[in-house]
Amino acid sequence: MKNGYKPVKRQAKLSSQVAEQIQQLILSRDLKPGDRLPTERELGETFKVSRTVIREAIRTLEALGLVESQTGSGTYVRAMQGKDVASSLGMFINSQRKPFSLDALMEIRQVLEIEMVKLAAERATKENIKQLENNLEMMCQTVPDPDEFSKWDLEFHLVLADACGNQLFGIILEPLTESLFELIWTGTSTPGAAQDACQYHRDILDCIKEKDSEGAVKVMRAHLDQAYRVTAEGIKHRSKK
């Protein structure tokens, strides 16, 4: 079949089969960003299906962020962005009927953030350090306001991900932000927790400035242990209300 397409089988939903084949061509780079897809009529003839099926398949691909339709011009392959992946994973995480447990989320934080802070201490730029300083200052200024404090606390960790010099850390961490914000916010209900968090962040920043990766890892471990304790206490406190 020309252009790598094959007639679809009839036992499954036709539009899904069409979308899957085009998706595979995009992922294999047979179709590259900027390439224009054949017209609906041409695709219909190629796949041996109706134009209605093709339209539904294109809508599926658009929802996945793989293609975009331009009025009067056609449908083009999009260059996938990290934020597209993060957004899709974030929707999945936040759509679960049963939220992920504190233990599950903290295990992920341990895996990601221990390595993040190590790499940040080795690779952070002057701009990264300036951002961390600004975040820390805003954290300490907003201790009485749980919402603002939690926002700046979370942002500090997102900047750490950026400071790794490996964009995959940010892509993986981004979908967890809503859940992490909730954990941080819950932990602030424990007296003194926000003040302690400020000190841990200050110590982490000092290690990064000194390029002390071992020290940064040690402080991050202690910080995550503290975060686990105060969040568990906060959850217990809220359940009693």
Short mmCIF file of C-alpha atoms in Angstrom, two decimals:
data_model
loop_
_atom_site.label_atom_id
_atom_site.label_comp_id
_atom_site.label_asym_id
_atom_site.label_seq_id
_atom_site.Cartn_x
_atom_site.Cartn_y
_atom_site.Cartn_z
CA MET A 1 0.00 0.00 0.00
CA LYS A 2 1.38 3.41 -0.93
CA ASN A 3 2.81 5.74 1.75
CA GLY A 4 3.06 2.88 4.25
CA TYR A 5 -0.72 2.69 4.88
CA LYS A 6 -2.62 -0.62 4.91
CA PRO A 7 -6.35 -1.37 4.56
CA VAL A 8 -7.85 -1.67 8.04
CA LYS A 9 -9.43 -4.78 9.51
CA ARG A 10 -13.16 -4.75 10.18
CA GLN A 11 -13.31 -6.40 13.60
CA ALA A 12 -12.27 -3.29 15.58
CA LYS A 13 -13.45 0.32 15.51
CA LEU A 14 -12.31 1.62 12.16
CA SER A 15 -11.37 5.13 13.25
CA SER A 16 -9.18 3.70 16.03
CA GLN A 17 -7.35 1.51 13.54
CA VAL A 18 -6.78 4.45 11.20
CA ALA A 19 -5.57 6.68 14.05
CA GLU A 20 -3.23 3.94 15.30
CA GLN A 21 -1.62 3.47 11.89
CA ILE A 22 -1.06 7.19 11.39
CA GLN A 23 0.26 7.46 14.95
CA GLN A 24 2.80 4.73 14.29
CA LEU A 25 3.96 6.50 11.15
CA ILE A 26 4.46 9.68 13.16
CA LEU A 27 6.29 7.94 16.01
CA SER A 28 8.54 6.08 13.56
CA ARG A 29 9.31 9.41 11.86
CA ASP A 30 7.97 8.22 8.50
CA LEU A 31 5.73 11.25 8.94
CA LYS A 32 7.72 14.17 10.34
CA PRO A 33 6.69 17.44 12.04
CA GLY A 34 5.38 19.82 9.42
CA ASP A 35 4.37 17.09 6.99
CA ARG A 36 0.88 17.52 5.54
CA LEU A 37 -1.43 14.50 5.73
CA PRO A 38 -3.27 13.43 2.57
CA THR A 39 -6.78 14.83 2.18
CA GLU A 40 -9.78 13.11 3.76
CA ARG A 41 -10.73 11.72 0.35
CA GLU A 42 -7.23 10.37 -0.26
CA LEU A 43 -7.01 8.83 3.20
CA GLY A 44 -10.45 7.30 2.79
CA GLU A 45 -9.42 5.69 -0.48
CA THR A 46 -6.15 4.46 1.01
CA PHE A 47 -7.72 2.92 4.13
CA LYS A 48 -10.89 1.82 2.28
CA VAL A 49 -13.14 3.62 4.78
CA SER A 50 -15.56 6.55 4.72
CA ARG A 51 -14.58 10.18 5.21
CA THR A 52 -16.56 10.13 8.47
CA VAL A 53 -14.17 7.49 9.81
CA ILE A 54 -11.19 9.60 8.70
CA ARG A 55 -12.57 12.70 10.43
CA GLU A 56 -13.01 10.77 13.68
CA ALA A 57 -9.47 9.39 13.43
CA ILE A 58 -8.07 12.89 12.85
CA ARG A 59 -9.96 14.18 15.91
CA THR A 60 -8.35 11.40 17.95
CA LEU A 61 -4.89 12.36 16.71
CA GLU A 62 -5.58 16.03 17.43
CA ALA A 63 -6.60 15.15 21.00
CA LEU A 64 -3.28 13.33 21.39
CA GLY A 65 -1.44 16.43 20.18
CA LEU A 66 0.02 14.59 17.20
CA VAL A 67 -1.57 16.63 14.42
CA GLU A 68 -3.25 19.99 13.96
CA SER A 69 -5.78 21.07 11.36
CA GLN A 70 -5.41 24.43 9.63
CA THR A 71 -8.54 25.82 8.00
CA GLY A 72 -8.28 25.85 4.24
CA SER A 73 -4.81 24.30 4.31
CA GLY A 74 -5.05 20.77 5.64
CA THR A 75 -3.87 18.66 8.57
CA TYR A 76 -0.22 18.72 9.61
CA VAL A 77 1.98 16.64 11.89
CA ARG A 78 2.86 18.52 15.06
CA ALA A 79 6.22 18.57 16.78
CA MET A 80 5.47 16.97 20.12
CA GLN A 81 6.45 19.00 23.18
CA GLY A 82 7.37 17.77 26.63
CA LYS A 83 4.38 19.65 28.03
CA ASP A 84 2.07 17.52 25.85
CA VAL A 85 3.35 14.35 27.49
CA ALA A 86 3.21 15.90 30.96
CA SER A 87 -0.34 17.12 30.40
CA SER A 88 -1.59 13.70 29.31
CA LEU A 89 0.07 11.93 32.25
CA GLY A 90 -1.21 14.60 34.62
CA MET A 91 -4.79 14.08 33.42
CA PHE A 92 -4.43 10.34 34.00
CA ILE A 93 -3.07 10.78 37.52
CA ASN A 94 -5.72 13.32 38.50
CA SER A 95 -8.58 11.30 36.98
CA GLN A 96 -8.07 8.27 39.22
CA ARG A 97 -11.06 7.59 41.46
CA LYS A 98 -8.77 6.49 44.26
CA PRO A 99 -5.93 9.01 44.78
CA PHE A 100 -2.42 7.63 45.00
CA SER A 101 -1.34 6.98 48.58
CA LEU A 102 1.11 9.09 50.54
CA ASP A 103 3.57 6.18 50.51
CA ALA A 104 3.38 5.87 46.71
CA LEU A 105 3.91 9.59 46.12
CA MET A 106 6.76 9.84 48.60
CA GLU A 107 8.50 6.84 47.05
CA ILE A 108 8.40 8.62 43.69
CA ARG A 109 9.74 11.79 45.30
CA GLN A 110 12.60 9.82 46.81
CA VAL A 111 13.52 8.28 43.46
CA LEU A 112 13.32 11.53 41.52
CA GLU A 113 14.41 14.23 43.93
CA ILE A 114 17.44 12.54 45.44
CA GLU A 115 18.99 12.28 41.99
CA MET A 116 17.66 15.72 41.02
CA VAL A 117 19.37 17.50 43.86
CA LYS A 118 22.61 15.62 43.24
CA LEU A 119 22.68 16.69 39.59
CA ALA A 120 21.55 20.23 40.45
CA ALA A 121 24.51 20.60 42.81
CA GLU A 122 26.79 19.56 39.96
CA ARG A 123 25.14 21.46 37.10
CA ALA A 124 23.12 24.43 38.39
CA THR A 125 23.73 27.68 36.51
CA LYS A 126 23.86 31.14 38.02
CA GLU A 127 20.34 31.71 36.70
CA ASN A 128 19.10 28.51 38.37
CA ILE A 129 20.62 29.60 41.67
CA LYS A 130 19.05 33.04 41.38
CA GLN A 131 15.63 31.42 40.79
CA LEU A 132 16.11 29.15 43.81
CA GLU A 133 17.05 32.15 45.94
CA ASN A 134 13.90 34.00 44.84
CA ASN A 135 11.72 30.96 45.54
CA LEU A 136 13.24 30.51 48.97
CA GLU A 137 12.68 34.15 49.82
CA MET A 138 9.03 33.94 48.78
CA MET A 139 8.58 30.71 50.76
CA CYS A 140 9.85 32.28 53.94
CA GLN A 141 7.73 35.40 53.43
CA THR A 142 4.52 33.42 52.96
CA VAL A 143 4.79 30.94 55.85
CA PRO A 144 1.49 32.19 57.38
CA ASP A 145 -0.38 31.57 54.10
CA PRO A 146 -0.59 27.82 53.32
CA ASP A 147 -1.66 28.33 49.71
CA GLU A 148 1.11 30.77 48.81
CA PHE A 149 3.72 28.91 50.83
CA SER A 150 2.86 25.60 49.15
CA LYS A 151 3.04 27.22 45.72
CA TRP A 152 6.56 28.56 46.31
CA ASP A 153 7.71 25.36 48.02
CA LEU A 154 6.61 23.34 45.00
CA GLU A 155 8.18 25.84 42.59
CA PHE A 156 11.52 25.43 44.36
CA HIS A 157 11.47 21.72 43.53
CA LEU A 158 10.47 22.38 39.92
CA VAL A 159 13.44 24.73 39.56
CA LEU A 160 15.65 21.97 40.96
CA ALA A 161 14.39 19.73 38.17
CA ASP A 162 15.32 22.40 35.64
CA ALA A 163 18.74 22.84 37.25
CA CYS A 164 19.56 19.17 36.52
CA GLY A 165 20.18 20.04 32.90
CA ASN A 166 18.02 17.06 31.89
CA GLN A 167 14.55 18.09 30.76
CA LEU A 168 13.16 14.59 31.36
CA PHE A 169 13.14 15.24 35.12
CA GLY A 170 10.82 18.19 34.64
CA ILE A 171 8.59 16.28 32.22
CA ILE A 172 8.22 13.42 34.73
CA LEU A 173 7.73 15.69 37.75
CA GLU A 174 5.28 18.12 36.13
CA PRO A 175 2.27 15.73 36.08
CA LEU A 176 2.68 15.19 39.83
CA THR A 177 2.45 18.88 40.72
CA GLU A 178 -1.21 18.89 41.73
CA SER A 179 -0.71 15.90 44.04
CA LEU A 180 2.54 17.35 45.42
CA PHE A 181 0.89 20.70 46.11
CA GLU A 182 -1.80 18.91 48.10
CA LEU A 183 0.84 17.03 50.12
CA ILE A 184 2.80 20.21 50.89
CA TRP A 185 -0.38 22.08 51.81
CA THR A 186 -1.50 19.26 54.11
CA GLY A 187 1.88 19.21 55.84
CA THR A 188 1.69 22.92 56.67
CA SER A 189 -1.10 22.17 59.18
CA THR A 190 1.54 20.62 61.46
CA PRO A 191 2.94 23.37 63.75
CA GLY A 192 6.45 24.44 62.77
CA ALA A 193 6.46 22.37 59.56
CA ALA A 194 6.68 25.36 57.21
CA GLN A 195 9.53 26.93 59.17
CA ASP A 196 11.41 23.62 59.14
CA ALA A 197 10.85 23.30 55.39
CA CYS A 198 12.35 26.75 54.86
CA GLN A 199 15.47 25.70 56.71
CA TYR A 200 15.82 22.49 54.72
CA HIS A 201 15.48 24.42 51.48
CA ARG A 202 18.03 26.95 52.69
CA ASP A 203 20.49 24.14 53.47
CA ILE A 204 19.86 22.53 50.07
CA LEU A 205 20.54 25.83 48.33
CA ASP A 206 23.76 26.31 50.29
CA CYS A 207 24.96 22.87 49.16
CA ILE A 208 24.12 23.67 45.55
CA LYS A 209 26.01 26.95 45.73
CA GLU A 210 29.02 25.05 47.07
CA LYS A 211 28.60 22.26 44.48
CA ASP A 212 28.39 19.82 47.38
CA SER A 213 26.36 17.00 45.83
CA GLU A 214 26.81 14.60 48.76
CA GLY A 215 25.68 17.24 51.22
CA ALA A 216 22.71 18.14 49.02
CA VAL A 217 21.61 14.49 48.88
CA LYS A 218 21.90 14.16 52.66
CA VAL A 219 19.78 17.26 53.27
CA MET A 220 17.19 16.24 50.68
CA ARG A 221 16.79 12.83 52.32
CA ALA A 222 16.22 14.50 55.67
CA HIS A 223 13.79 16.97 54.11
CA LEU A 224 11.73 14.24 52.43
CA ASP A 225 11.64 12.26 55.69
CA GLN A 226 10.39 15.39 57.45
CA ALA A 227 7.84 16.02 54.69
CA TYR A 228 6.53 12.47 55.04
CA ARG A 229 6.12 12.84 58.82
CA VAL A 230 4.33 16.18 58.79
CA THR A 231 2.09 15.19 55.87
CA ALA A 232 1.07 11.98 57.61
CA GLU A 233 0.30 14.02 60.73
CA GLY A 234 -1.69 16.50 58.66
CA ILE A 235 -3.73 13.72 57.04
CA LYS A 236 -4.46 12.21 60.43
CA HIS A 237 -5.48 15.61 61.78
CA ARG A 238 -7.86 16.27 58.88
CA SER A 239 -9.46 12.82 59.18
CA LYS A 240 -10.44 13.56 62.78
CA LYS A 241 -12.41 16.68 61.82
#
